[in-house]
Amino acid sequence: MIKERSDIRNIAIIAHVDHGKTTLVDGLLRQARVFRENQQVMERVMDSNDLERERGITILSKNTAILLPDKDTGKMVKINIVDTPGHADFGGEVERVMNMVDGVLLLVDAAEGPMPQTRFVLKKALEMGHRAIVVINKMDRKDADPERTLNATFDLFVELGANDIQADFPIIYANGITQQAGNTPELENDLQPLFQAILKTIPAPVVDIEAPLQLLVTNLGYDDYRGVTAVGRIHAGQIKAGQPVARIMKDGKIVSERARYLYVFQGLEKVEVESAEAGEIVAIAGLEGIEIGETIADIENPKALPVIHVEEPTVRMTFGVNTSPFTGREGKWSTSRKLRERLFDELKNNVSLRVEETDSAETFIVAGRGELHLAILIETMRREGYEFQVSRPEAIFKQGDNGEILEPFEELHIDTSPDSVGAVVEMLGNRNGRMMDMQNNPDNTVHLKYIVPTRGLLGFRYQFLTATRGTGIMNSIFHGYFPLSGQINARATSSIVAWETGQTSTYGLKNAEERGVLFVGPGVDVYEGMVVGETQRPDDITVNVCKKKHLTNMRSSNKDIEIRLTPPQQMSLDQAIEYLAEDELLEVTPLNFRIRKRILDTEERGKQSKKAKELLIDTEL
């Protein structure tokens, strides 16, 4: 029996990074009376992951639900809300979430307008046929221009191929921090205009409750008492707690299971229920080994739903067992077996990640959607106690239909001051970037749009922030695969490398400081082959940073002048990954990350470098 479930709406909230999406969700939860009057609630409550709070971005999609009164019928309507990441590197989260919802809230900053990641998430929503409500947020900004933002958003809908119904979207103006919204730029005192727009615009699920059960697993969670939970929307039929079900794997194999525990979302909690019908988003516990993309179906009439397809990775790195002299000092897990288990476990949740084994049992190739995607995985593993080493990221090439080698290209958007435009244009020119557009922004900055090979963007952010003195903003999104562009010289600088194992001394570092910028201070344990700084010279420099000043019994009438060092440059994990050269690795432990040469022995490294240069000369001749 096909019917419309007017008591439910399923909606995803999508936006570019830092356009206020998670803050607005806070407001929706508060005004829907999810929290008690005296309950202490942290800001950005949906960003429950430590990394999300530190970086100020959403990495994992999450579910919540609120109850709203429908003014027309007087009945309560349940709104299932899915908070999605705003960064294209976590696009796998966005792509699978679109299977659970019937519409989207598109948040756009009133001053910045639609940005690259807005394009990515909106494109996925429109492809699924979803309707959108456009929320022009941050109306309190001094440079807010809602009219310009609205025009740019409409142009984006048309450009992405929205149909007439999708392009006729309702517009809500809002300020997430003060929890106000309005149908005009004059905001009301609450978010009621947004609530009513959701009820009127987002279609209610139309489902067949009498049909055989079909549920697509789109997310995995974990319950401290009941283990792994599979989250998904019931597309057809109904399910009861304890009911036998068929689990259809991605390869078509069918396994008999039992849905022992059944939950629905209510506020920020999961509430145990006896049964649920099609159209509802549920969580099922008690299914061991379940994976994203599998179908939970009727035991007597199992029918699979289409498997979730996500875009292929564009960047890869090698993950290997730590081979430095300091291995085993700081990590809890450092063996190849533990590293392999952890990486393959990640595939269960991280649908856009790929892991391949190599000829060596101690090395794995890990591919993702971008440097940030892989950096988050590295940081997560580091915090869990893993110790390992990674290589420099590299772009993944493909072979075209005619045998031509293709490489990934990115659409790059940059906002920077007029003073640094020249430097940025020169840097991108050297990386085979092609300028597509250049405009002056209302805030006196310049907006640049480029098409750049992914190879050219690896390690670019580190140099870009230096050139713009930390004020430049860059965002990129995958553009497509095109014929291989010319050679790209990624790094113009070289490394200062430690000559011996020991502890750094002020005297030794002073000698090294005269040749470049240091990454370490005095009293730090280093080993031979470890990178301790950066130099502008064309070749690496080997320095004894552990050297101590010899003491003599000679007195001097003048006191020794106290040696003063410039504070070392503290690199973040992202910067360290971007800094790596082809012959370097990053040693990652729970306490530190150290840049090192692949070949630690100074003499052997010199021989290999000499051979490489001779081979290059012979090739050119």
Coordinates of C-alpha atoms in Angstrom, one line a residue:
M1 CA 0.0 0.0 0.0
I2 CA 1.6 3.2 -1.2
K3 CA 1.1 6.2 1.0
E4 CA 2.5 9.6 1.9
R5 CA 4.0 9.8 5.4
S6 CA 3.1 13.4 6.2
D7 CA 4.4 12.9 9.8
I8 CA 8.1 12.8 8.6
R9 CA 10.5 14.9 6.7
N10 CA 14.1 13.8 5.9
I11 CA 16.5 16.7 5.2
A12 CA 20.3 17.2 4.9
I13 CA 22.0 20.5 5.7
I14 CA 24.8 21.3 3.2
A15 CA 27.1 24.2 3.0
H16 CA 30.7 25.4 2.2
V17 CA 33.2 25.2 5.1
D18 CA 32.6 27.8 7.8
H19 CA 29.3 29.2 6.4
G20 CA 27.6 28.5 9.8
K21 CA 25.9 25.2 9.1
T22 CA 26.6 23.5 12.5
T23 CA 25.8 26.7 14.4
L24 CA 22.4 26.9 12.7
V25 CA 21.7 23.2 13.6
D26 CA 22.4 24.3 17.3
G27 CA 19.6 26.9 16.9
L28 CA 17.2 24.4 15.3
L29 CA 17.7 22.0 18.2
R30 CA 17.3 24.7 20.9
Q31 CA 14.1 26.2 19.4
A32 CA 12.6 22.8 18.9
R33 CA 13.0 22.3 22.7
V34 CA 15.4 19.3 22.4
F35 CA 17.3 20.5 25.5
R36 CA 16.0 21.1 29.0
E37 CA 15.7 24.7 30.2
N38 CA 18.6 24.3 32.6
Q39 CA 20.7 21.9 30.5
Q40 CA 24.3 23.0 29.8
V41 CA 25.0 22.5 26.1
M42 CA 28.3 23.2 24.3
E43 CA 28.4 25.3 21.1
R44 CA 28.4 23.4 17.8
V45 CA 27.0 20.3 19.6
M46 CA 26.9 18.3 16.4
D47 CA 30.7 18.5 16.0
S48 CA 31.2 15.8 18.6
N49 CA 34.6 14.6 17.2
D50 CA 37.7 16.3 18.8
L51 CA 39.2 16.9 15.4
E52 CA 36.1 18.6 14.2
R53 CA 36.1 21.0 17.2
E54 CA 39.8 21.8 16.8
R55 CA 39.6 22.4 13.1
G56 CA 36.2 24.0 13.1
I57 CA 34.9 21.8 10.3
T58 CA 32.5 18.9 10.0
I59 CA 34.2 15.7 9.0
L60 CA 31.6 13.0 9.7
S61 CA 27.9 13.1 8.8
K62 CA 25.6 12.8 11.8
N63 CA 21.9 12.3 12.4
T64 CA 19.5 14.2 14.7
A65 CA 15.8 14.7 14.8
I66 CA 13.3 17.4 16.0
L67 CA 9.5 17.6 16.4
L68 CA 7.7 20.6 14.9
P69 CA 4.0 21.5 14.9
D70 CA 2.4 21.8 11.4
K71 CA 0.4 25.0 11.6
D72 CA -2.0 23.8 8.9
T73 CA -2.9 20.4 10.5
G74 CA -1.9 21.0 14.1
K75 CA -0.1 17.7 14.2
M76 CA 3.5 17.2 15.2
V77 CA 5.9 16.4 12.3
K78 CA 9.3 14.6 12.9
I79 CA 12.2 16.2 11.0
N80 CA 15.2 13.9 10.6
I81 CA 18.2 16.2 10.0
V82 CA 21.6 15.0 8.7
D83 CA 24.6 17.3 9.2
T84 CA 27.0 16.8 6.3
P85 CA 30.7 17.9 5.8
G86 CA 31.3 21.0 3.8
H87 CA 34.7 20.0 2.4
A88 CA 35.0 18.1 -0.9
D89 CA 37.7 15.9 0.5
F90 CA 34.9 14.3 2.6
G91 CA 32.6 14.0 -0.3
G92 CA 32.0 10.3 0.4
E93 CA 30.0 11.4 3.4
V94 CA 27.9 13.7 1.3
E95 CA 27.2 11.3 -1.5
R96 CA 25.9 8.5 0.7
V97 CA 23.8 10.8 2.9
M98 CA 21.8 11.9 -0.2
N99 CA 20.3 8.4 -0.3
M100 CA 18.6 9.0 3.1
V101 CA 16.9 12.4 2.5
D102 CA 14.2 13.9 0.3
G103 CA 15.5 17.5 0.3
V104 CA 18.3 19.8 1.4
L105 CA 18.9 23.1 3.2
L106 CA 21.6 24.9 1.3
L107 CA 23.4 27.5 3.5
V108 CA 25.2 30.3 1.8
D109 CA 27.2 33.1 3.5
A110 CA 25.5 36.5 2.9
A111 CA 28.9 38.1 2.2
E112 CA 30.9 35.4 0.5
G113 CA 28.1 33.9 -1.7
P114 CA 28.3 30.4 -3.1
M115 CA 31.8 28.9 -2.8
P116 CA 33.5 25.9 -4.4
Q117 CA 32.4 23.3 -1.9
T118 CA 28.8 24.7 -2.2
R119 CA 29.0 23.7 -5.9
F120 CA 30.1 20.2 -5.0
V121 CA 27.4 19.4 -2.4
L122 CA 24.6 21.1 -4.3
K123 CA 25.5 19.2 -7.5
K124 CA 25.1 15.9 -5.6
A125 CA 21.7 17.0 -4.2
L126 CA 20.4 18.1 -7.6
E127 CA 21.5 14.9 -9.3
M128 CA 19.4 12.9 -6.8
G129 CA 16.4 15.1 -7.8
H130 CA 16.1 16.7 -4.3
R131 CA 14.5 20.1 -3.7
A132 CA 16.5 22.7 -1.9
I133 CA 15.7 25.6 0.5
V134 CA 18.3 28.3 0.2
V135 CA 19.3 29.9 3.5
I136 CA 21.3 33.1 3.2
N137 CA 23.1 33.0 6.6
K138 CA 25.2 35.5 8.6
M139 CA 23.0 38.5 7.7
D140 CA 24.7 40.4 10.6
R141 CA 28.0 40.7 8.7
K142 CA 29.1 44.2 7.8
D143 CA 29.8 43.3 4.2
A144 CA 26.6 41.2 3.8
D145 CA 25.1 41.6 0.3
P146 CA 22.1 39.2 0.2
E147 CA 20.9 40.4 -3.2
R148 CA 24.2 39.6 -4.9
T149 CA 24.5 36.3 -3.0
L150 CA 21.0 35.3 -4.1
N151 CA 21.7 36.1 -7.8
A152 CA 25.0 34.1 -7.7
T153 CA 23.2 31.2 -6.0
F154 CA 20.4 31.2 -8.7
D155 CA 23.1 31.3 -11.4
L156 CA 24.8 28.3 -9.7
F157 CA 21.5 26.3 -9.8
V158 CA 21.1 27.0 -13.5
E159 CA 24.7 26.1 -14.2
L160 CA 24.4 22.8 -12.4
G161 CA 21.4 21.8 -14.5
A162 CA 18.5 22.3 -11.9
N163 CA 15.1 21.7 -13.3
D164 CA 12.3 24.3 -13.2
I165 CA 11.0 23.0 -9.8
Q166 CA 14.4 22.9 -8.2
A167 CA 15.3 26.3 -9.5
D168 CA 12.1 27.8 -8.0
F169 CA 13.6 27.5 -4.5
P170 CA 12.3 29.3 -1.4
I171 CA 14.7 31.8 0.2
I172 CA 15.1 32.2 3.9
Y173 CA 17.4 34.9 5.5
A174 CA 19.0 33.9 8.8
N175 CA 21.5 34.6 11.5
G176 CA 22.5 31.3 13.0
I177 CA 24.3 32.7 16.1
T178 CA 21.3 34.8 17.2
Q179 CA 18.9 32.0 16.0
Q180 CA 16.8 34.3 13.9
A181 CA 15.3 33.9 10.4
G182 CA 12.9 35.7 8.1
N183 CA 11.3 35.5 4.6
T184 CA 12.9 38.9 4.0
P185 CA 16.2 40.5 5.1
E186 CA 14.3 41.9 8.1
L187 CA 14.7 38.9 10.4
E188 CA 12.0 37.8 13.0
N189 CA 12.9 36.9 16.6
D190 CA 13.0 33.1 16.0
L191 CA 13.6 30.4 13.4
Q192 CA 9.8 29.8 12.7
P193 CA 10.1 31.0 9.0
L194 CA 12.7 28.3 8.4
F195 CA 10.7 25.6 10.2
Q196 CA 7.6 26.4 8.1
A197 CA 9.6 26.4 4.9
I198 CA 10.9 22.9 5.7
L199 CA 7.4 21.6 6.3
K200 CA 6.0 23.3 3.1
T201 CA 8.9 22.6 0.7
I202 CA 10.5 19.3 1.6
P203 CA 8.3 16.5 0.3
A204 CA 7.0 13.9 2.7
P205 CA 8.3 10.3 1.9
V206 CA 6.0 8.4 -0.4
V207 CA 6.5 4.7 0.5
D208 CA 5.0 1.2 0.2
I209 CA 4.6 -0.1 3.8
E210 CA 3.2 -3.5 2.6
A211 CA 6.2 -4.2 0.3
P212 CA 9.1 -6.5 1.4
L213 CA 11.6 -4.8 3.6
Q214 CA 14.5 -2.8 2.0
L215 CA 17.0 -0.7 3.9
L216 CA 20.2 0.7 2.5
V217 CA 23.1 1.0 5.1
T218 CA 24.5 4.5 4.6
N219 CA 26.4 5.1 7.9
L220 CA 27.9 3.1 10.8
G221 CA 28.0 4.0 14.4
Y222 CA 29.0 2.3 17.6
D223 CA 27.1 1.6 20.8
D224 CA 29.2 0.9 24.0
Y225 CA 26.8 -1.9 25.0
R226 CA 25.6 -3.3 21.7
G227 CA 28.5 -2.9 19.3
V228 CA 28.3 -1.7 15.7
T229 CA 25.1 0.1 14.6
A230 CA 24.0 0.3 11.0
V231 CA 22.2 3.6 10.1
G232 CA 20.0 3.9 7.1
R233 CA 16.6 4.8 5.7
I234 CA 13.8 2.2 5.3
H235 CA 12.9 2.5 1.6
A236 CA 10.1 -0.1 1.7
G237 CA 8.2 -2.3 4.2
Q238 CA 8.7 -2.3 7.9
I239 CA 11.0 -3.7 10.5
K240 CA 10.6 -5.0 14.0
A241 CA 13.2 -5.5 16.8
G242 CA 14.4 -9.1 16.9
Q243 CA 13.1 -9.8 13.4
P244 CA 15.1 -12.2 11.1
V245 CA 16.4 -10.3 8.0
A246 CA 18.6 -10.9 5.0
R247 CA 21.8 -9.0 4.7
I248 CA 22.7 -8.6 1.0
M249 CA 26.4 -7.9 0.6
K250 CA 27.9 -5.6 -2.1
D251 CA 29.0 -8.7 -4.1
G252 CA 25.4 -10.1 -4.0
K253 CA 26.0 -12.7 -1.4
I254 CA 23.0 -13.1 1.0
V255 CA 23.5 -13.8 4.8
S256 CA 20.8 -14.5 7.3
E257 CA 20.9 -12.1 10.3
R258 CA 18.7 -10.9 13.1
A259 CA 17.9 -7.2 13.8
R260 CA 18.3 -7.6 17.5
Y261 CA 17.9 -3.9 18.5
L262 CA 16.1 -1.1 16.7
Y263 CA 16.5 2.7 17.3
V264 CA 15.2 5.9 15.9
F265 CA 16.7 9.3 16.3
Q266 CA 15.2 11.8 18.8
G267 CA 17.2 15.0 19.4
L268 CA 20.8 14.0 19.9
E269 CA 19.8 10.6 21.3
K270 CA 19.0 7.2 19.8
V271 CA 15.7 5.9 21.3
E272 CA 14.9 2.1 21.3
V273 CA 11.6 1.2 19.5
E274 CA 9.8 -2.0 18.8
S275 CA 9.1 -1.3 15.1
A276 CA 9.6 1.3 12.3
E277 CA 8.0 1.8 8.9
A278 CA 9.3 2.9 5.5
G279 CA 10.3 6.6 5.3
E280 CA 12.0 6.5 8.7
I281 CA 15.7 6.7 9.4
V282 CA 16.7 4.0 11.8
A283 CA 19.8 2.5 13.5
I284 CA 20.1 -1.3 13.9
A285 CA 22.4 -2.9 16.4
G286 CA 23.5 -6.6 16.5
L287 CA 24.7 -7.0 12.9
E288 CA 28.3 -8.1 13.1
G289 CA 30.5 -7.2 10.1
I290 CA 27.9 -5.0 8.4
E291 CA 29.3 -2.5 5.8
I292 CA 28.1 0.7 4.2
G293 CA 26.4 0.1 0.9
E294 CA 24.8 -3.3 1.9
T295 CA 21.1 -3.8 1.9
I296 CA 19.0 -5.2 4.8
A297 CA 16.1 -6.9 3.2
D298 CA 13.1 -9.3 3.8
I299 CA 14.3 -12.8 4.7
E300 CA 11.8 -14.4 2.3
N301 CA 12.0 -12.0 -0.6
P302 CA 15.4 -10.3 -0.5
K303 CA 15.9 -7.5 -3.0
A304 CA 19.0 -5.4 -3.1
L305 CA 19.0 -1.6 -3.4
P306 CA 21.6 0.0 -5.7
V307 CA 25.0 0.1 -4.1
I308 CA 26.3 3.6 -3.2
H309 CA 28.8 4.8 -5.7
V310 CA 31.3 7.5 -4.8
E311 CA 33.8 9.4 -6.9
E312 CA 37.2 7.7 -7.2
P313 CA 40.2 9.0 -5.1
T314 CA 42.6 11.4 -6.8
V315 CA 45.6 11.4 -4.3
R316 CA 47.5 8.5 -2.7
M317 CA 50.3 8.0 -0.2
T318 CA 52.2 5.1 1.2
F319 CA 51.7 4.1 4.8
G320 CA 54.4 1.9 6.3
V321 CA 55.9 0.6 9.5
N322 CA 58.2 3.1 11.2
T323 CA 61.8 2.3 10.3
S324 CA 63.5 5.2 12.1
P325 CA 66.0 4.7 15.0
F326 CA 63.3 5.9 17.4
T327 CA 60.7 3.3 16.4
G328 CA 58.8 1.8 19.3
R329 CA 59.6 4.6 21.7
E330 CA 56.3 6.5 21.7
G331 CA 53.6 4.4 20.0
K332 CA 51.3 1.8 21.3
W333 CA 50.8 0.0 17.9
S334 CA 53.7 -0.2 15.5
T335 CA 53.7 -3.6 13.8
S336 CA 52.6 -4.2 10.2
R337 CA 49.8 -6.5 11.4
K338 CA 48.3 -3.8 13.5
L339 CA 48.7 -1.2 10.8
R340 CA 47.1 -3.4 8.2
E341 CA 44.1 -4.2 10.5
R342 CA 43.6 -0.5 11.2
L343 CA 43.7 0.6 7.6
F344 CA 41.3 -2.1 6.4
D345 CA 38.9 -1.4 9.3
E346 CA 38.8 2.2 8.1
L347 CA 37.3 1.1 4.8
K348 CA 34.1 0.0 6.6
N349 CA 33.3 3.6 7.4
N350 CA 35.3 5.6 4.9
V351 CA 33.7 4.7 1.6
S352 CA 35.8 7.0 -0.5
L353 CA 39.1 5.6 0.8
R354 CA 41.1 2.8 -1.0
V355 CA 43.8 0.6 0.6
E356 CA 46.1 -1.6 -1.5
E357 CA 48.7 -4.0 -0.3
T358 CA 52.2 -3.9 -2.0
D359 CA 55.0 -6.4 -2.5
S360 CA 56.3 -5.5 0.9
A361 CA 54.2 -6.7 3.9
E362 CA 55.2 -3.5 5.8
T363 CA 53.9 -1.0 3.2
F364 CA 50.4 -0.1 2.0
I365 CA 49.1 2.3 -0.6
V366 CA 46.3 4.5 0.7
A367 CA 44.3 6.6 -1.7
G368 CA 41.8 9.4 -0.8
R369 CA 39.9 12.4 -2.2
G370 CA 42.7 14.9 -1.2
E371 CA 45.5 15.8 1.1
L372 CA 43.0 16.8 3.9
H373 CA 41.1 13.5 3.6
L374 CA 44.4 11.6 4.2
A375 CA 45.7 14.0 6.8
I376 CA 42.6 13.5 9.0
L377 CA 43.1 9.7 8.8
I378 CA 46.8 10.1 9.8
E379 CA 45.9 12.4 12.7
T380 CA 43.1 10.0 13.9
M381 CA 45.4 7.0 13.9
R382 CA 48.1 9.0 15.6
R383 CA 45.7 9.8 18.5
E384 CA 44.7 6.2 18.7
G385 CA 48.3 5.3 19.5
Y386 CA 49.6 4.1 16.1
E387 CA 53.2 4.7 15.0
F388 CA 54.0 4.6 11.3
Q389 CA 55.6 6.6 8.4
V390 CA 54.0 8.1 5.3
S391 CA 55.3 9.3 2.0
R392 CA 54.7 12.5 0.0
P393 CA 51.2 12.6 -1.5
E394 CA 51.0 12.0 -5.3
A395 CA 48.3 12.3 -7.9
I396 CA 46.6 9.2 -9.3
F397 CA 46.9 9.0 -13.1
K398 CA 44.5 7.1 -15.4
Q399 CA 44.7 5.8 -19.0
G400 CA 42.3 7.3 -21.5
D401 CA 40.4 5.4 -24.1
N402 CA 43.0 6.1 -26.7
G403 CA 45.9 5.0 -24.4
E404 CA 46.7 8.6 -23.4
I405 CA 47.8 9.2 -19.8
L406 CA 45.3 11.4 -17.9
E407 CA 45.7 13.2 -14.6
P408 CA 43.3 14.9 -12.2
F409 CA 42.7 18.6 -12.4
E410 CA 41.2 20.8 -9.7
E411 CA 39.1 24.0 -9.9
L412 CA 40.9 26.4 -7.5
H413 CA 39.4 29.5 -6.0
I414 CA 41.6 32.1 -4.3
D415 CA 40.8 35.3 -2.4
T416 CA 43.9 37.4 -1.6
S417 CA 45.0 41.0 -1.2
P418 CA 46.0 43.0 -4.3
D419 CA 49.6 43.2 -3.0
S420 CA 50.1 39.4 -3.2
V421 CA 48.2 38.7 -6.5
G422 CA 51.4 38.9 -8.5
A423 CA 53.2 36.4 -6.4
V424 CA 50.2 34.0 -6.4
V425 CA 49.8 34.3 -10.2
E426 CA 53.5 33.5 -10.7
M427 CA 53.4 30.5 -8.3
L428 CA 50.4 29.0 -10.1
G429 CA 51.9 29.7 -13.5
N430 CA 54.9 27.6 -12.4
R431 CA 52.5 24.8 -11.5
N432 CA 50.8 24.7 -14.9
G433 CA 47.7 26.5 -13.6
R434 CA 45.4 28.2 -16.1
M435 CA 43.5 31.3 -15.0
M436 CA 39.8 31.2 -15.8
D437 CA 38.6 34.4 -14.1
M438 CA 39.8 37.3 -12.0
Q439 CA 37.5 39.7 -10.1
N440 CA 37.6 42.4 -7.4
N441 CA 35.6 41.5 -4.3
P442 CA 33.6 44.0 -2.3
D443 CA 36.0 43.8 0.6
N444 CA 38.9 45.0 -1.6
T445 CA 40.4 41.6 -2.0
V446 CA 40.9 39.9 -5.4
H447 CA 39.2 36.6 -6.4
L448 CA 41.1 34.3 -8.7
K449 CA 39.7 31.2 -10.4
Y450 CA 42.1 28.6 -11.8
I451 CA 42.2 25.1 -13.3
V452 CA 45.3 23.4 -11.9
P453 CA 46.6 19.9 -12.1
T454 CA 46.3 18.1 -8.7
R455 CA 50.0 17.6 -8.9
G456 CA 50.5 21.3 -8.9
L457 CA 48.4 21.8 -5.7
L458 CA 50.3 19.2 -3.7
G459 CA 52.3 21.2 -1.2
F460 CA 51.0 24.5 -2.6
R461 CA 49.0 25.6 0.5
Y462 CA 52.2 25.9 2.6
Q463 CA 53.9 28.2 0.1
F464 CA 50.6 30.1 -0.6
L465 CA 50.1 31.0 3.0
T466 CA 53.8 32.2 3.2
A467 CA 53.4 34.3 0.1
T468 CA 50.1 35.9 1.3
R469 CA 51.4 36.3 4.9
G470 CA 48.6 34.0 6.1
T471 CA 45.8 36.2 4.9
G472 CA 45.0 34.3 1.6
I473 CA 42.0 31.9 1.4
M474 CA 42.1 29.0 -1.1
N475 CA 39.5 26.3 -1.8
S476 CA 39.6 23.6 -4.5
I477 CA 37.2 21.0 -6.0
F478 CA 37.8 18.1 -8.3
H479 CA 37.3 19.3 -11.9
G480 CA 38.0 16.2 -14.0
Y481 CA 40.7 14.1 -15.7
F482 CA 42.6 15.6 -18.7
P483 CA 45.8 14.9 -20.6
L484 CA 49.0 15.0 -18.6
S485 CA 50.4 18.6 -18.4
G486 CA 54.1 19.4 -18.4
Q487 CA 56.7 19.0 -15.6
I488 CA 56.0 20.7 -12.3
N489 CA 58.7 21.7 -9.9
A490 CA 56.9 21.3 -6.6
R491 CA 59.5 22.6 -4.1
A492 CA 62.0 25.4 -4.7
T493 CA 63.8 24.8 -1.3
S494 CA 65.9 22.0 0.1
S495 CA 66.3 20.5 3.6
I496 CA 68.8 20.9 6.4
V497 CA 69.6 17.3 7.6
A498 CA 71.0 16.1 10.9
W499 CA 74.5 14.5 10.5
E500 CA 74.5 12.4 13.6
T501 CA 72.2 10.9 16.3
G502 CA 72.1 12.8 19.6
Q503 CA 70.5 15.8 21.3
T504 CA 70.5 19.2 19.6
S505 CA 72.7 21.9 21.2
T506 CA 72.4 25.7 21.0
Y507 CA 75.9 25.9 19.6
G508 CA 75.2 23.3 16.8
L509 CA 71.8 24.9 15.9
K510 CA 73.4 28.4 15.7
N511 CA 75.7 27.1 12.9
A512 CA 72.6 25.5 11.1
E513 CA 70.5 28.6 11.6
E514 CA 72.8 30.7 9.4
R515 CA 71.9 28.5 6.5
G516 CA 68.1 28.5 6.7
V517 CA 65.0 28.1 8.9
L518 CA 65.1 25.5 11.7
F519 CA 62.2 23.1 12.7
V520 CA 63.7 22.1 16.0
G521 CA 65.1 23.9 19.1
P522 CA 67.8 22.9 21.6
G523 CA 67.5 19.8 23.7
V524 CA 65.6 17.8 21.1
D525 CA 66.5 14.1 20.3
V526 CA 67.4 13.8 16.6
Y527 CA 68.9 11.0 14.5
E528 CA 71.1 10.9 11.4
G529 CA 69.0 11.6 8.3
M530 CA 66.3 13.5 10.2
V531 CA 65.3 16.9 8.6
V532 CA 65.8 19.7 11.1
G533 CA 65.3 22.7 8.8
E534 CA 64.7 24.3 5.4
T535 CA 67.3 26.1 3.2
Q536 CA 66.9 28.2 0.1
R537 CA 70.0 26.4 -1.5
P538 CA 69.3 24.0 -4.4
D539 CA 70.7 21.0 -2.6
D540 CA 70.3 19.5 0.9
I541 CA 72.8 20.5 3.6
T542 CA 74.0 18.1 6.2
V543 CA 74.8 19.8 9.5
N544 CA 75.9 18.6 12.9
V545 CA 73.2 20.1 15.1
C546 CA 74.4 18.1 18.2
K547 CA 77.9 19.8 18.1
K548 CA 79.0 21.2 21.5
K549 CA 81.4 24.0 22.1
H550 CA 84.8 22.8 23.4
L551 CA 85.6 24.1 26.9
T552 CA 89.1 25.4 27.5
N553 CA 90.9 26.6 30.7
M554 CA 91.8 29.9 29.0
R555 CA 90.2 33.0 30.5
S556 CA 89.0 35.8 28.3
S557 CA 88.6 39.4 29.4
N558 CA 85.5 39.6 27.4
K559 CA 82.6 37.3 28.5
D560 CA 81.3 34.9 25.9
I561 CA 78.4 36.5 24.1
E562 CA 75.2 34.5 24.9
I563 CA 74.0 32.6 21.9
R564 CA 70.5 33.5 21.0
L565 CA 68.4 31.4 18.5
T566 CA 65.4 32.4 16.5
P567 CA 62.4 30.3 17.7
P568 CA 62.0 27.2 15.5
Q569 CA 59.2 27.0 13.0
Q570 CA 56.5 24.8 14.4
M571 CA 54.9 22.8 11.6
S572 CA 51.4 21.4 11.8
L573 CA 50.7 17.9 10.4
D574 CA 49.2 19.3 7.3
Q575 CA 52.2 21.5 6.7
A576 CA 54.6 18.7 7.3
I577 CA 52.8 16.5 4.7
E578 CA 52.9 19.3 2.2
Y579 CA 56.6 20.0 2.8
L580 CA 57.8 16.4 2.0
A581 CA 60.0 15.9 -1.0
E582 CA 60.1 12.7 -3.0
D583 CA 63.1 11.3 -1.1
E584 CA 61.5 12.1 2.3
L585 CA 59.1 10.4 4.7
L586 CA 57.1 11.7 7.6
E587 CA 57.5 9.7 10.8
V588 CA 54.2 9.8 12.8
T589 CA 53.9 8.9 16.4
P590 CA 51.3 9.8 19.2
L591 CA 53.7 12.4 20.5
N592 CA 55.6 13.7 17.5
F593 CA 55.9 13.8 13.8
R594 CA 59.4 14.0 12.3
I595 CA 60.4 14.6 8.7
R596 CA 63.2 12.3 7.6
K597 CA 65.1 11.2 4.5
R598 CA 64.2 7.8 3.0
I599 CA 67.9 6.9 3.2
L600 CA 69.2 7.8 6.6
D601 CA 72.9 7.1 6.2
T602 CA 74.6 10.3 5.0
E603 CA 77.3 8.6 3.0
E604 CA 74.9 6.2 1.2
R605 CA 72.5 9.1 0.5
G606 CA 75.3 11.0 -1.1
K607 CA 76.2 8.1 -3.4
Q608 CA 72.6 7.6 -4.5
S609 CA 72.2 11.3 -5.2
K610 CA 75.4 11.3 -7.3
K611 CA 74.2 8.3 -9.3
A612 CA 70.8 10.0 -9.9
K613 CA 72.5 13.1 -11.2
E614 CA 74.8 11.1 -13.5
L615 CA 71.8 9.2 -14.9
L616 CA 69.9 12.5 -15.5
I617 CA 72.9 13.9 -17.5
D618 CA 73.2 10.7 -19.6
T619 CA 69.4 10.8 -20.3
E620 CA 69.6 14.4 -21.5
L621 CA 72.6 13.7 -23.7

